[in-house]
Amino acid sequence: MKVLHRRSTKRVAAFTTALATAAFVVQLAAPAAFAAAPANVKSFFPVHGAAAADTQFANDDTGVTQMAVLSDLGDGVDSTAHLTAVSKAGATGPPVVTGATLVQWYWCTAGTVPPVCPNANLIGADTTATSALQTPGYTGGSIDDAWSIAWDIPASLDGLTKDIVVEGCNATPDATFSNCTHDSVPTLLDDSGTGNNPQTSSGEITSPANGSALSDSATLTLTASTSPELTAVGFGFDPNSGAGDDDNAYGSEDVDSFGGSTDSGVYNDLTPNTTTATAKTWSATVPGTDTPNNDEQALTLWSDNGDMNFTGTGGAAPGGVASFVCGAPCTSATVGGLAFDRHYEVLEPGVPGEALQARLKKSSDVTADATCLTGPSSIFAAAASTVNLTGCVFDAFGTAVGSEGVFWSLVNVPATGGGSFTGSPQLVTDTSGHATANVTSTAASGGSSTTITFCIDHDKNAVCDAGATKTATFTITWSAAAVTHARSISLRLKDALVARGRVTVTDGFAACADSVPVKVQRRVSGHWKTVKKTTTSAAGAYRAHLRNKHGRYRSLAPAVIKGTDTCSRAVSPTRRH
């Protein structure tokens, strides 16, 4: 269900609030658009449990990680809290699915949503969804659109619990938000610039980006940046299944229910990669054998004061979460824990850099679109002409694969006609993943067709690799070669007044003289004016009666097409009457 894969950029809410506020003011002045509301939208972080109660706990090793606390303490990337959401992608059907084109976030009094919750409480908006590319072998859950913003929490909200409301809208919201769908999460807020110390710890997943398509069979590297007081972090996957399904009514509150060398779902880093006075960076490696397979996933970054060593190597290590605002649930030595960031990812079949998809188009179409998706896969071409083709090789995720072996072949119907390769087709892709070939036909090939096959040949043994996506074809139907026939036309003026003449074809192609149009013209005020139209006989002769006026005359045989042949334009010498 997904189109193009692109990486999302975090937008600071101060900027997006201004844009969204302007859009809100415009929509109040306009009549209702009566647009359908999106099928669904869910807050992905912060996130609530199935009970939709106040600040919630995830089922990590001790079942106490807070999933609905936001802090904007500096994490080495920025000083903002990170909010993410997902919505069901739109589809033209069947069935038709209405998707969101805009997602807005609000902070609201408990139990209220826009428009009751005022526009002054708008946090910000994301106007561009991040849509994970669907690989050829993916058969998991329907891929959602991912959204995100960054929020500098106001000092006035420090230490308060407010509903974070996500509004997914189909176009700019109308006055009643009838074209929007919402989701609310009660969330505890901590502004790092005010209030008591210690400020609540913070962190951000720096890779992979929210809404990415990831390989489910290759090693993954997960990276993050956090505030400096943390001493360990955990990365955890949660699958799209059971009570934690991100498509259910309340989203998924899990952080660690899939994968890991002990199937705990946790990938810990007990030693930071870098340490400064203001931040620490972290990473974890997930082997291909442990990655979740062929499905949507939630990737959560968190830390706690309990045992961060769930994958079974080394001693138990507390994360050292600091927080005044959320108290014992975040700071207790035995039960405290806090989630910092959460991304929507899709784990899909395919290995980055491994050739999986072959495509074949005209070279001119590939020049215009290097993805090789634009342009026809069959054309008509004149006999005795040359067609330039470009084959393209990509991995499962749409990345071009260079230095890959490929193979070309062609079949003509009938076997005695059609085209042949001009020169030698390229058998190894260039750095753009492209290889070219030229196909030329003879003048006698009109009415025949040529089907060219382009395929991945990794072993370079002149045999196409197995797999439907690894082969592409292109068909050329050859038309009879176009020929232009030169003509001449004569004119005689007789009596009062008859114009006579003949159309003659230089090379004797009779069809260009048989029943072709002729215009007799008179010079008037410096221009040639048609005074009579007629048609030649089978032998090319014509005769036309004109009004008896003195002046200069000529005959014109306009260019005409006869089948695949062109009969050229012809003009007679000028005659005076």
PDB file of C-alpha atoms in Angstrom, residues 112-338:
ATOM      1  CA  THR A 112     -11.627  17.402  25.638  1.00  0.00           C
ATOM      2  CA  VAL A 113     -10.657  17.440  21.962  1.00  0.00           C
ATOM      3  CA  PRO A 114     -10.822  20.110  19.244  1.00  0.00           C
ATOM      4  CA  PRO A 115     -12.786  22.217  18.588  1.00  0.00           C
ATOM      5  CA  VAL A 116     -13.697  22.315  22.311  1.00  0.00           C
ATOM      6  CA  CYS A 117      -9.985  22.205  23.025  1.00  0.00           C
ATOM      7  CA  PRO A 118      -8.963  25.658  21.674  1.00  0.00           C
ATOM      8  CA  ASN A 119      -6.627  26.333  18.798  1.00  0.00           C
ATOM      9  CA  ALA A 120      -4.386  28.208  21.231  1.00  0.00           C
ATOM     10  CA  ASN A 121      -3.400  24.773  22.540  1.00  0.00           C
ATOM     11  CA  LEU A 122      -2.095  23.625  19.163  1.00  0.00           C
ATOM     12  CA  ILE A 123       1.383  22.098  19.600  1.00  0.00           C
ATOM     13  CA  GLY A 124       2.280  21.740  15.924  1.00  0.00           C
ATOM     14  CA  ALA A 125       1.550  19.860  12.711  1.00  0.00           C
ATOM     15  CA  ASP A 126       3.138  17.481  10.237  1.00  0.00           C
ATOM     16  CA  THR A 127       1.946  18.044   6.679  1.00  0.00           C
ATOM     17  CA  THR A 128       3.935  15.263   4.992  1.00  0.00           C
ATOM     18  CA  ALA A 129       3.569  11.596   5.866  1.00  0.00           C
ATOM     19  CA  THR A 130       6.555   9.268   5.821  1.00  0.00           C
ATOM     20  CA  SER A 131       5.520   6.127   3.959  1.00  0.00           C
ATOM     21  CA  ALA A 132       7.675   3.011   4.133  1.00  0.00           C
ATOM     22  CA  LEU A 133       8.383   1.442   0.752  1.00  0.00           C
ATOM     23  CA  GLN A 134       6.721  -1.962   0.406  1.00  0.00           C
ATOM     24  CA  THR A 135       9.228  -4.530  -0.835  1.00  0.00           C
ATOM     25  CA  PRO A 136       8.185  -7.211  -3.354  1.00  0.00           C
ATOM     26  CA  GLY A 137       8.129 -10.005  -0.738  1.00  0.00           C
ATOM     27  CA  TYR A 138       6.264  -8.180   2.028  1.00  0.00           C
ATOM     28  CA  THR A 139       3.060  -9.914   3.212  1.00  0.00           C
ATOM     29  CA  GLY A 140       2.694  -8.465   6.729  1.00  0.00           C
ATOM     30  CA  GLY A 141       0.160  -5.991   8.082  1.00  0.00           C
ATOM     31  CA  SER A 142      -1.035  -3.044   6.022  1.00  0.00           C
ATOM     32  CA  ILE A 143       1.706  -0.421   6.109  1.00  0.00           C
ATOM     33  CA  ASP A 144       0.721   2.790   7.875  1.00  0.00           C
ATOM     34  CA  ASP A 145       1.762   6.394   7.321  1.00  0.00           C
ATOM     35  CA  ALA A 146       4.132   7.767   9.972  1.00  0.00           C
ATOM     36  CA  TRP A 147       4.098  11.330  11.334  1.00  0.00           C
ATOM     37  CA  SER A 148       6.219  13.243  13.855  1.00  0.00           C
ATOM     38  CA  ILE A 149       6.989  16.644  15.378  1.00  0.00           C
ATOM     39  CA  ALA A 150       9.265  18.078  18.079  1.00  0.00           C
ATOM     40  CA  TRP A 151       7.872  20.154  20.967  1.00  0.00           C
ATOM     41  CA  ASP A 152       9.495  22.690  23.282  1.00  0.00           C
ATOM     42  CA  ILE A 153       7.201  22.197  26.297  1.00  0.00           C
ATOM     43  CA  PRO A 154       5.993  25.551  27.699  1.00  0.00           C
ATOM     44  CA  ALA A 155       7.036  26.418  31.265  1.00  0.00           C
ATOM     45  CA  SER A 156       3.345  26.879  32.136  1.00  0.00           C
ATOM     46  CA  LEU A 157       2.766  23.124  31.649  1.00  0.00           C
ATOM     47  CA  ASP A 158       5.680  21.934  33.787  1.00  0.00           C
ATOM     48  CA  GLY A 159       4.647  19.100  36.089  1.00  0.00           C
ATOM     49  CA  LEU A 160       1.071  18.925  34.742  1.00  0.00           C
ATOM     50  CA  THR A 161      -0.799  16.000  33.240  1.00  0.00           C
ATOM     51  CA  LYS A 162      -2.602  16.939  30.019  1.00  0.00           C
ATOM     52  CA  ASP A 163      -4.228  14.984  27.216  1.00  0.00           C
ATOM     53  CA  ILE A 164      -1.980  14.897  24.165  1.00  0.00           C
ATOM     54  CA  VAL A 165      -4.527  14.820  21.330  1.00  0.00           C
ATOM     55  CA  VAL A 166      -3.551  13.739  17.817  1.00  0.00           C
ATOM     56  CA  GLU A 167      -5.901  14.922  15.058  1.00  0.00           C
ATOM     57  CA  GLY A 168      -5.515  13.196  11.695  1.00  0.00           C
ATOM     58  CA  CYS A 169      -7.350  15.238   9.077  1.00  0.00           C
ATOM     59  CA  ASN A 170      -8.338  14.873   5.447  1.00  0.00           C
ATOM     60  CA  ALA A 171      -7.315  18.397   4.310  1.00  0.00           C
ATOM     61  CA  THR A 172      -7.420  21.441   6.595  1.00  0.00           C
ATOM     62  CA  PRO A 173      -9.832  20.786   9.477  1.00  0.00           C
ATOM     63  CA  ASP A 174     -13.248  22.361   9.119  1.00  0.00           C
ATOM     64  CA  ALA A 175     -14.877  24.364  11.912  1.00  0.00           C
ATOM     65  CA  THR A 176     -16.192  21.232  13.662  1.00  0.00           C
ATOM     66  CA  PHE A 177     -13.263  18.906  12.805  1.00  0.00           C
ATOM     67  CA  SER A 178     -15.744  16.633  11.045  1.00  0.00           C
ATOM     68  CA  ASN A 179     -13.054  15.710   8.515  1.00  0.00           C
ATOM     69  CA  CYS A 180     -10.645  14.626  11.270  1.00  0.00           C
ATOM     70  CA  THR A 181     -10.133  11.569  13.496  1.00  0.00           C
ATOM     71  CA  HIS A 182      -8.492  11.911  16.916  1.00  0.00           C
ATOM     72  CA  ASP A 183      -6.658   9.924  19.568  1.00  0.00           C
ATOM     73  CA  SER A 184      -5.867  11.117  23.114  1.00  0.00           C
ATOM     74  CA  VAL A 185      -3.174  10.083  25.612  1.00  0.00           C
ATOM     75  CA  PRO A 186      -3.027  11.464  29.197  1.00  0.00           C
ATOM     76  CA  THR A 187       0.605  12.553  29.515  1.00  0.00           C
ATOM     77  CA  LEU A 188       2.820  13.960  32.261  1.00  0.00           C
ATOM     78  CA  LEU A 189       4.873  16.951  31.047  1.00  0.00           C
ATOM     79  CA  ASP A 190       8.284  18.229  32.199  1.00  0.00           C
ATOM     80  CA  ASP A 191       9.753  21.475  30.887  1.00  0.00           C
ATOM     81  CA  SER A 192      13.511  21.222  31.410  1.00  0.00           C
ATOM     82  CA  GLY A 193      13.925  24.976  31.722  1.00  0.00           C
ATOM     83  CA  THR A 194      11.790  25.361  34.865  1.00  0.00           C
ATOM     84  CA  GLY A 195      10.731  23.549  38.002  1.00  0.00           C
ATOM     85  CA  ASN A 196      12.578  21.353  40.462  1.00  0.00           C
ATOM     86  CA  ASN A 197      15.669  19.273  39.791  1.00  0.00           C
ATOM     87  CA  PRO A 198      16.566  16.716  38.705  1.00  0.00           C
ATOM     88  CA  GLN A 199      14.911  17.285  35.350  1.00  0.00           C
ATOM     89  CA  THR A 200      13.428  14.248  33.641  1.00  0.00           C
ATOM     90  CA  SER A 201      15.883  12.337  31.426  1.00  0.00           C
ATOM     91  CA  SER A 202      15.376  12.474  27.667  1.00  0.00           C
ATOM     92  CA  GLY A 203      16.537  10.702  24.525  1.00  0.00           C
ATOM     93  CA  GLU A 204      16.005  10.368  20.799  1.00  0.00           C
ATOM     94  CA  ILE A 205      16.311   7.471  18.358  1.00  0.00           C
ATOM     95  CA  THR A 206      18.678   8.779  15.683  1.00  0.00           C
ATOM     96  CA  SER A 207      18.528   5.694  13.438  1.00  0.00           C
ATOM     97  CA  PRO A 208      16.432   4.255  11.910  1.00  0.00           C
ATOM     98  CA  ALA A 209      14.130   7.165  11.106  1.00  0.00           C
ATOM     99  CA  ASN A 210      10.451   7.055  11.985  1.00  0.00           C
ATOM    100  CA  GLY A 211       8.534   5.296   9.198  1.00  0.00           C
ATOM    101  CA  SER A 212      11.478   3.371   7.701  1.00  0.00           C
ATOM    102  CA  ALA A 213      11.388   0.126   5.742  1.00  0.00           C
ATOM    103  CA  LEU A 214      14.029  -2.181   7.264  1.00  0.00           C
ATOM    104  CA  SER A 215      15.443  -5.539   6.254  1.00  0.00           C
ATOM    105  CA  ASP A 216      14.150  -8.451   8.321  1.00  0.00           C
ATOM    106  CA  SER A 217      17.138 -10.612   7.389  1.00  0.00           C
ATOM    107  CA  ALA A 218      20.134  -8.274   7.616  1.00  0.00           C
ATOM    108  CA  THR A 219      21.973  -6.964  10.664  1.00  0.00           C
ATOM    109  CA  LEU A 220      20.436  -3.738  11.963  1.00  0.00           C
ATOM    110  CA  THR A 221      22.272  -0.986  13.810  1.00  0.00           C
ATOM    111  CA  LEU A 222      20.148   1.057  16.204  1.00  0.00           C
ATOM    112  CA  THR A 223      21.477   4.411  17.436  1.00  0.00           C
ATOM    113  CA  ALA A 224      20.335   7.038  19.934  1.00  0.00           C
ATOM    114  CA  SER A 225      21.388  10.190  21.738  1.00  0.00           C
ATOM    115  CA  THR A 226      20.327  10.989  25.333  1.00  0.00           C
ATOM    116  CA  SER A 227      20.812  13.422  28.179  1.00  0.00           C
ATOM    117  CA  PRO A 228      24.155  12.771  29.944  1.00  0.00           C
ATOM    118  CA  GLU A 229      23.052  11.325  33.302  1.00  0.00           C
ATOM    119  CA  LEU A 230      21.970   7.966  31.844  1.00  0.00           C
ATOM    120  CA  THR A 231      24.283   4.993  32.374  1.00  0.00           C
ATOM    121  CA  ALA A 232      22.513   2.411  30.137  1.00  0.00           C
ATOM    122  CA  VAL A 233      19.729   2.318  27.541  1.00  0.00           C
ATOM    123  CA  GLY A 234      17.589  -0.338  25.940  1.00  0.00           C
ATOM    124  CA  PHE A 235      16.130  -0.627  22.445  1.00  0.00           C
ATOM    125  CA  GLY A 236      13.057  -2.834  22.137  1.00  0.00           C
ATOM    126  CA  PHE A 237      10.781  -4.105  19.369  1.00  0.00           C
ATOM    127  CA  ASP A 238       7.081  -4.721  19.819  1.00  0.00           C
ATOM    128  CA  PRO A 239       5.188  -6.631  17.105  1.00  0.00           C
ATOM    129  CA  ASN A 240       1.868  -5.817  15.491  1.00  0.00           C
ATOM    130  CA  SER A 241      -0.025  -8.576  17.324  1.00  0.00           C
ATOM    131  CA  GLY A 242      -2.247  -9.213  20.318  1.00  0.00           C
ATOM    132  CA  ALA A 243      -2.985  -6.524  22.880  1.00  0.00           C
ATOM    133  CA  GLY A 244      -0.031  -4.502  21.632  1.00  0.00           C
ATOM    134  CA  ASP A 245      -1.307  -4.243  18.042  1.00  0.00           C
ATOM    135  CA  ASP A 246      -0.667  -0.721  16.787  1.00  0.00           C
ATOM    136  CA  ASP A 247      -3.923  -0.899  14.809  1.00  0.00           C
ATOM    137  CA  ASN A 248      -6.136  -1.535  17.850  1.00  0.00           C
ATOM    138  CA  ALA A 249      -8.203   1.094  19.624  1.00  0.00           C
ATOM    139  CA  TYR A 250      -5.425   2.302  21.894  1.00  0.00           C
ATOM    140  CA  GLY A 251      -2.224   1.508  20.066  1.00  0.00           C
ATOM    141  CA  SER A 252       0.593  -0.614  21.459  1.00  0.00           C
ATOM    142  CA  GLU A 253       2.077  -0.063  24.908  1.00  0.00           C
ATOM    143  CA  ASP A 254       4.748  -2.786  24.671  1.00  0.00           C
ATOM    144  CA  VAL A 255       8.468  -2.110  24.342  1.00  0.00           C
ATOM    145  CA  ASP A 256      10.177  -5.481  24.377  1.00  0.00           C
ATOM    146  CA  SER A 257       7.963  -8.383  23.372  1.00  0.00           C
ATOM    147  CA  PHE A 258       9.829  -9.655  20.317  1.00  0.00           C
ATOM    148  CA  GLY A 259      13.335 -10.773  19.420  1.00  0.00           C
ATOM    149  CA  GLY A 260      16.615 -10.688  21.270  1.00  0.00           C
ATOM    150  CA  SER A 261      18.977 -13.558  21.964  1.00  0.00           C
ATOM    151  CA  THR A 262      16.734 -14.628  24.859  1.00  0.00           C
ATOM    152  CA  ASP A 263      13.519 -13.593  23.102  1.00  0.00           C
ATOM    153  CA  SER A 264      13.124 -10.712  25.535  1.00  0.00           C
ATOM    154  CA  GLY A 265      13.025  -8.161  22.732  1.00  0.00           C
ATOM    155  CA  VAL A 266      15.655  -5.985  24.380  1.00  0.00           C
ATOM    156  CA  TYR A 267      18.963  -4.873  22.869  1.00  0.00           C
ATOM    157  CA  ASN A 268      20.978  -3.083  25.536  1.00  0.00           C
ATOM    158  CA  ASP A 269      23.904  -0.728  25.432  1.00  0.00           C
ATOM    159  CA  LEU A 270      25.627  -0.592  28.797  1.00  0.00           C
ATOM    160  CA  THR A 271      28.502   1.594  27.574  1.00  0.00           C
ATOM    161  CA  PRO A 272      27.926   4.879  25.718  1.00  0.00           C
ATOM    162  CA  ASN A 273      29.700   5.429  22.387  1.00  0.00           C
ATOM    163  CA  THR A 274      30.485   9.054  23.242  1.00  0.00           C
ATOM    164  CA  THR A 275      30.120  11.198  26.354  1.00  0.00           C
ATOM    165  CA  THR A 276      30.045  14.983  26.672  1.00  0.00           C
ATOM    166  CA  ALA A 277      28.832  17.371  29.350  1.00  0.00           C
ATOM    167  CA  THR A 278      25.477  17.621  27.594  1.00  0.00           C
ATOM    168  CA  ALA A 279      24.801  14.232  25.967  1.00  0.00           C
ATOM    169  CA  LYS A 280      25.679  10.576  25.465  1.00  0.00           C
ATOM    170  CA  THR A 281      25.302   8.522  22.318  1.00  0.00           C
ATOM    171  CA  TRP A 282      24.448   4.827  22.174  1.00  0.00           C
ATOM    172  CA  SER A 283      24.073   1.961  19.720  1.00  0.00           C
ATOM    173  CA  ALA A 284      22.953  -1.652  19.583  1.00  0.00           C
ATOM    174  CA  THR A 285      23.397  -4.284  16.904  1.00  0.00           C
ATOM    175  CA  VAL A 286      20.525  -6.616  16.062  1.00  0.00           C
ATOM    176  CA  PRO A 287      21.638  -9.746  14.168  1.00  0.00           C
ATOM    177  CA  GLY A 288      19.574 -10.800  11.174  1.00  0.00           C
ATOM    178  CA  THR A 289      18.514 -13.969  13.003  1.00  0.00           C
ATOM    179  CA  ASP A 290      16.894 -11.872  15.739  1.00  0.00           C
ATOM    180  CA  THR A 291      15.088  -9.227  13.692  1.00  0.00           C
ATOM    181  CA  PRO A 292      11.279  -9.369  13.632  1.00  0.00           C
ATOM    182  CA  ASN A 293      10.031 -10.799  10.351  1.00  0.00           C
ATOM    183  CA  ASN A 294       7.691  -9.430   7.712  1.00  0.00           C
ATOM    184  CA  ASP A 295       5.568  -7.098   9.840  1.00  0.00           C
ATOM    185  CA  GLU A 296       5.052  -3.657  11.352  1.00  0.00           C
ATOM    186  CA  GLN A 297       6.977  -2.903  14.527  1.00  0.00           C
ATOM    187  CA  ALA A 298       7.309  -0.327  17.280  1.00  0.00           C
ATOM    188  CA  LEU A 299      10.919   0.495  18.172  1.00  0.00           C
ATOM    189  CA  THR A 300      11.207   2.063  21.643  1.00  0.00           C
ATOM    190  CA  LEU A 301      14.181   3.687  23.355  1.00  0.00           C
ATOM    191  CA  TRP A 302      14.134   3.614  27.167  1.00  0.00           C
ATOM    192  CA  SER A 303      16.122   3.141  30.328  1.00  0.00           C
ATOM    193  CA  ASP A 304      15.335   2.148  33.901  1.00  0.00           C
ATOM    194  CA  ASN A 305      16.848   1.790  37.338  1.00  0.00           C
ATOM    195  CA  GLY A 306      16.408  -1.986  37.318  1.00  0.00           C
ATOM    196  CA  ASP A 307      18.180  -4.677  35.291  1.00  0.00           C
ATOM    197  CA  MET A 308      19.081  -3.382  31.804  1.00  0.00           C
ATOM    198  CA  ASN A 309      20.914  -6.612  30.979  1.00  0.00           C
ATOM    199  CA  PHE A 310      18.076  -8.658  29.473  1.00  0.00           C
ATOM    200  CA  THR A 311      20.118 -10.255  26.672  1.00  0.00           C
ATOM    201  CA  GLY A 312      22.291 -12.240  29.052  1.00  0.00           C
ATOM    202  CA  THR A 313      25.847 -10.863  28.879  1.00  0.00           C
ATOM    203  CA  GLY A 314      27.640  -9.163  31.766  1.00  0.00           C
ATOM    204  CA  GLY A 315      26.251  -8.045  35.067  1.00  0.00           C
ATOM    205  CA  ALA A 316      22.966  -6.301  35.725  1.00  0.00           C
ATOM    206  CA  ALA A 317      23.203  -2.550  35.123  1.00  0.00           C
ATOM    207  CA  PRO A 318      20.763   0.202  36.101  1.00  0.00           C
ATOM    208  CA  GLY A 319      20.101   2.929  33.578  1.00  0.00           C
ATOM    209  CA  GLY A 320      20.112   5.744  36.098  1.00  0.00           C
ATOM    210  CA  VAL A 321      16.902   7.482  34.991  1.00  0.00           C
ATOM    211  CA  ALA A 322      16.616  10.867  36.705  1.00  0.00           C
ATOM    212  CA  SER A 323      13.297  12.574  37.295  1.00  0.00           C
ATOM    213  CA  PHE A 324      11.742  14.813  39.852  1.00  0.00           C
ATOM    214  CA  VAL A 325       8.453  15.260  38.059  1.00  0.00           C
ATOM    215  CA  CYS A 326       7.452  11.592  37.697  1.00  0.00           C
ATOM    216  CA  GLY A 327       8.842  10.484  41.048  1.00  0.00           C
ATOM    217  CA  ALA A 328       9.170   6.880  42.201  1.00  0.00           C
ATOM    218  CA  PRO A 329       7.717   5.254  39.045  1.00  0.00           C
ATOM    219  CA  CYS A 330      10.745   6.662  37.188  1.00  0.00           C
ATOM    220  CA  THR A 331      13.415   6.736  39.893  1.00  0.00           C
ATOM    221  CA  SER A 332      12.899   3.734  42.157  1.00  0.00           C
ATOM    222  CA  ALA A 333      15.950   1.465  42.229  1.00  0.00           C
ATOM    223  CA  THR A 334      13.758  -1.582  41.682  1.00  0.00           C
ATOM    224  CA  VAL A 335      10.803  -0.444  39.588  1.00  0.00           C
ATOM    225  CA  GLY A 336      11.714   2.846  37.864  1.00  0.00           C
ATOM    226  CA  GLY A 337      11.850   3.177  34.085  1.00  0.00           C
ATOM    227  CA  LEU A 338      11.081   5.699  31.350  1.00  0.00           C
TER     228      LEU A 338
END
